[in-house]
């Protein structure tokens, strides 16, 4: 069946460091892929998405590229800020399914 | 533009009590969902509704019931609360286009003592 695996946290970085959060998926065909962010005390918000192979989603300085050959959708940011501290969820939805599949989440903490 | 609105934000129940969590969306979405979020377990789907008048079980439906009252509203009921239902509950909605993302409410933090 469809599944999403993302790196376990917590991840702690210093401000202005480079960020990578790994995400790999298992699915037949061509699912759509998402990164969601959850700030403390809030619900999940869509951060970026990609709907087909080689698409790059980007938002707020974050990027992720849909890699069919490695079944990956790693989240990257060149220079993180304290305000990026949150929990990040990788997710997929298959066009033939009605339910989104979430990874377990990665908690990111940024030190000033 | 409210998006997805959940009430209440916080609730404390005693074991055996009942309550209903309310959710409403103003985006004219057909699909609505209830998730629970527990530490170290990510999000787990409780129930979902693909359209008004239909509901289906998710991963963890036991101990819960749902009602899709109309297109806007999707409520979650705990008939006899148990400590294992202490969690943060999120409602979400989405439209029907392939690959559409979910839009989430801000959650209800429920504690059962």
Coordinates of C-alpha atoms in Angstrom, one line a residue:
Chain A
X1 CA 0.0 0.0 0.0
X2 CA 0.9 3.7 0.0
X3 CA 3.2 4.9 2.7
X4 CA 5.5 7.9 3.6
X5 CA 8.7 7.7 5.6
X6 CA 10.4 10.8 6.9
X7 CA 13.5 11.3 9.0
X8 CA 12.9 11.2 12.7
X9 CA 13.5 14.2 14.8
X10 CA 14.1 16.3 16.6
X11 CA 16.4 18.2 14.4
X12 CA 18.2 21.2 16.0
X13 CA 20.1 23.7 13.9
X14 CA 21.6 27.1 14.4
X15 CA 20.1 30.1 12.6
X16 CA 21.3 30.5 9.0
X17 CA 22.2 26.8 8.7
X18 CA 21.2 24.7 5.7
X19 CA 18.2 22.4 6.3
X20 CA 17.4 19.0 4.8
X21 CA 14.5 16.9 6.0
X22 CA 14.4 13.6 4.1
X23 CA 11.1 12.1 2.9
X24 CA 10.6 8.9 0.8
X25 CA 7.4 7.3 -0.3
X26 CA 5.9 4.1 -1.5
X27 CA 3.1 4.3 -4.0
X28 CA 2.0 2.9 -7.4
X29 CA 1.7 5.3 -10.2
X30 CA 2.1 9.1 -9.7
X31 CA 0.9 10.4 -6.4
X32 CA 0.8 14.1 -5.5
X33 CA 3.3 15.0 -2.8
X34 CA 3.1 17.7 -0.1
X35 CA 4.9 19.2 2.8
X36 CA 2.9 20.6 5.6
X37 CA 4.1 22.7 8.6
X38 CA 2.6 22.8 12.0
X39 CA 3.5 25.8 14.3
X40 CA 2.9 25.4 18.1
X41 CA -0.7 25.4 19.0
X42 CA -2.0 25.5 15.4
X43 CA -3.3 23.1 12.8
X44 CA -1.3 21.9 9.8
X45 CA -0.7 24.4 6.9
X46 CA 0.2 23.5 3.4
X47 CA 3.8 24.6 2.8
X48 CA 4.4 23.4 -0.7
X49 CA 3.4 20.7 -3.2
X50 CA 4.4 18.9 -6.4
X51 CA 2.0 16.9 -8.6
X52 CA 4.3 15.2 -11.1
X53 CA 7.8 13.9 -11.5
X54 CA 10.6 16.5 -11.6
X55 CA 8.2 19.3 -10.4
X56 CA 9.8 21.6 -7.7
X57 CA 7.5 23.0 -5.1
X58 CA 8.7 26.1 -3.3
X59 CA 7.4 28.6 -0.7
X60 CA 8.9 30.8 2.0
X61 CA 12.4 29.8 1.0
X62 CA 11.7 26.1 1.3
X63 CA 12.0 23.8 -1.8
X64 CA 11.3 20.1 -2.5
X65 CA 11.7 18.3 -5.8
X66 CA 9.6 15.3 -6.8
X67 CA 12.1 12.5 -7.7
X68 CA 10.4 9.5 -9.2
X69 CA 13.6 7.6 -9.7
X70 CA 14.4 7.7 -6.0
X71 CA 10.8 8.0 -4.7
X72 CA 11.8 11.0 -2.7
X73 CA 10.6 14.5 -1.8
X74 CA 13.2 16.0 0.5
X75 CA 12.6 19.4 2.0
X76 CA 15.4 21.9 1.9
X77 CA 16.1 25.5 2.9
X78 CA 19.3 27.4 2.4
X79 CA 19.2 29.5 5.6
X80 CA 16.8 28.7 8.4
X81 CA 15.4 31.3 10.8
X82 CA 14.2 30.9 14.4
X83 CA 10.6 31.4 13.1
X84 CA 11.0 28.1 11.1
X85 CA 10.8 26.1 14.3
X86 CA 7.8 23.8 13.8
X87 CA 6.9 20.3 13.0
X88 CA 7.1 19.3 9.3
X89 CA 5.0 16.6 7.7
X90 CA 5.6 14.9 4.4
X91 CA 2.4 13.5 2.8
X92 CA 1.1 12.0 -0.4
X93 CA -2.3 11.5 -2.1
X94 CA -2.9 9.1 -4.9
X95 CA -5.3 10.3 -7.6
X96 CA -7.3 7.1 -7.2
X97 CA -7.6 7.4 -3.4
X98 CA -9.6 9.7 -1.3
X99 CA -7.3 9.8 1.7
X100 CA -4.0 11.6 2.2
X101 CA -1.2 9.6 3.8
X102 CA 1.1 11.5 6.3
X103 CA 4.5 10.8 7.5
X104 CA 5.1 10.8 11.3
X105 CA 6.4 14.4 11.4
X106 CA 9.9 15.9 12.1
X107 CA 10.2 18.5 14.8
X108 CA 12.7 21.3 13.9
X109 CA 14.2 23.6 16.4
X110 CA 16.3 26.6 15.4
X111 CA 18.7 28.2 17.9
X112 CA 19.4 31.9 17.6
Chain B
X1 CA -12.0 34.2 5.3
X2 CA -12.4 31.7 8.1
X3 CA -11.5 28.4 6.3
X4 CA -12.0 25.5 8.7
X5 CA -13.4 26.4 12.2
X6 CA -13.3 24.0 15.1
X7 CA -15.0 24.3 18.5
X8 CA -14.2 24.1 21.3
X9 CA -10.4 24.8 21.5
X10 CA -10.0 22.9 24.8
X11 CA -12.1 20.4 26.7
X12 CA -11.7 18.3 29.8
X13 CA -14.0 15.3 30.3
X14 CA -14.4 12.7 33.0
X15 CA -14.4 9.0 31.9
X16 CA -17.8 8.0 30.6
X17 CA -19.0 11.5 29.7
X18 CA -20.0 12.4 26.1
X19 CA -19.4 15.3 23.9
X20 CA -19.5 16.5 20.3
X21 CA -16.7 18.3 18.5
X22 CA -17.9 20.7 15.9
X23 CA -16.3 21.6 12.6
X24 CA -17.4 23.9 9.8
X25 CA -15.8 25.0 6.5
X26 CA -16.7 27.8 4.3
X27 CA -14.8 26.8 1.2
X28 CA -17.6 24.7 -0.4
X29 CA -15.5 21.6 -0.2
X30 CA -17.1 18.2 -0.6
X31 CA -14.6 16.2 1.5
X32 CA -14.2 16.5 5.2
X33 CA -12.0 14.6 7.7
X34 CA -11.4 14.0 11.4
X35 CA -7.9 13.2 12.6
X36 CA -6.3 12.7 16.0
X37 CA -2.7 13.6 16.7
X38 CA -0.8 11.9 19.5
X39 CA 2.9 12.4 20.5
X40 CA 5.1 10.1 18.4
X41 CA 2.2 8.8 16.3
X42 CA 1.7 11.6 13.8
X43 CA -1.9 12.0 12.4
X44 CA -4.3 9.2 12.3
X45 CA -7.6 9.3 10.4
X46 CA -10.7 8.6 12.4
X47 CA -13.5 9.2 9.9
X48 CA -14.0 11.0 6.7
X49 CA -16.9 12.1 4.5
X50 CA -16.5 12.3 0.7
X51 CA -19.8 14.2 0.3
X52 CA -22.9 15.3 2.2
X53 CA -24.7 12.3 3.5
X54 CA -21.8 9.8 3.3
X55 CA -19.3 8.9 6.0
X56 CA -16.5 6.2 6.1
X57 CA -14.3 4.8 8.7
X58 CA -10.6 5.6 8.8
X59 CA -7.7 3.9 10.7
X60 CA -9.0 4.4 14.2
X61 CA -12.9 4.7 14.3
X62 CA -13.6 2.8 17.5
X63 CA -15.2 4.9 20.2
X64 CA -16.3 7.7 17.8
X65 CA -19.3 8.5 15.6
X66 CA -19.7 11.3 13.0
X67 CA -22.4 13.2 11.4
X68 CA -22.2 15.1 8.1
X69 CA -25.0 17.5 8.9
X70 CA -24.7 19.4 5.6
X71 CA -22.0 20.4 3.2
X72 CA -20.4 22.8 5.6
X73 CA -20.5 20.9 8.9
X74 CA -18.9 17.6 10.1
X75 CA -19.2 16.7 13.7
X76 CA -17.3 14.1 15.8
X77 CA -19.0 12.5 18.8
X78 CA -17.6 10.6 21.7
X79 CA -20.4 8.7 23.4
X80 CA -18.5 7.5 26.4
X81 CA -15.1 9.1 26.7
X82 CA -12.0 7.1 27.8
X83 CA -8.6 8.2 28.9
X84 CA -7.2 6.7 25.6
X85 CA -9.1 9.4 23.7
X86 CA -7.0 12.1 25.3
X87 CA -5.5 13.7 22.2
X88 CA -5.6 16.7 19.9
X89 CA -8.3 16.5 17.3
X90 CA -8.1 18.1 13.9
X91 CA -10.8 18.6 11.3
X92 CA -9.9 19.1 7.6
X93 CA -11.5 19.6 4.3
X94 CA -10.6 19.4 0.6
X95 CA -12.1 19.8 -2.8
X96 CA -12.5 16.9 -5.3
X97 CA -9.7 17.8 -7.7
X98 CA -7.0 15.1 -8.0
X99 CA -4.1 15.9 -5.7
X100 CA -5.9 18.7 -3.8
X101 CA -4.4 19.5 -0.4
X102 CA -6.2 19.4 2.9
X103 CA -7.1 22.5 4.8
X104 CA -6.9 22.1 8.6
X105 CA -8.6 23.7 11.5
X106 CA -6.6 24.8 14.6
X107 CA -7.5 21.7 16.6
X108 CA -9.4 20.8 19.8
X109 CA -7.2 19.7 22.7
X110 CA -9.2 17.0 24.7
X111 CA -8.2 15.6 28.0
X112 CA -10.2 12.7 29.5
X113 CA -9.5 12.0 33.2

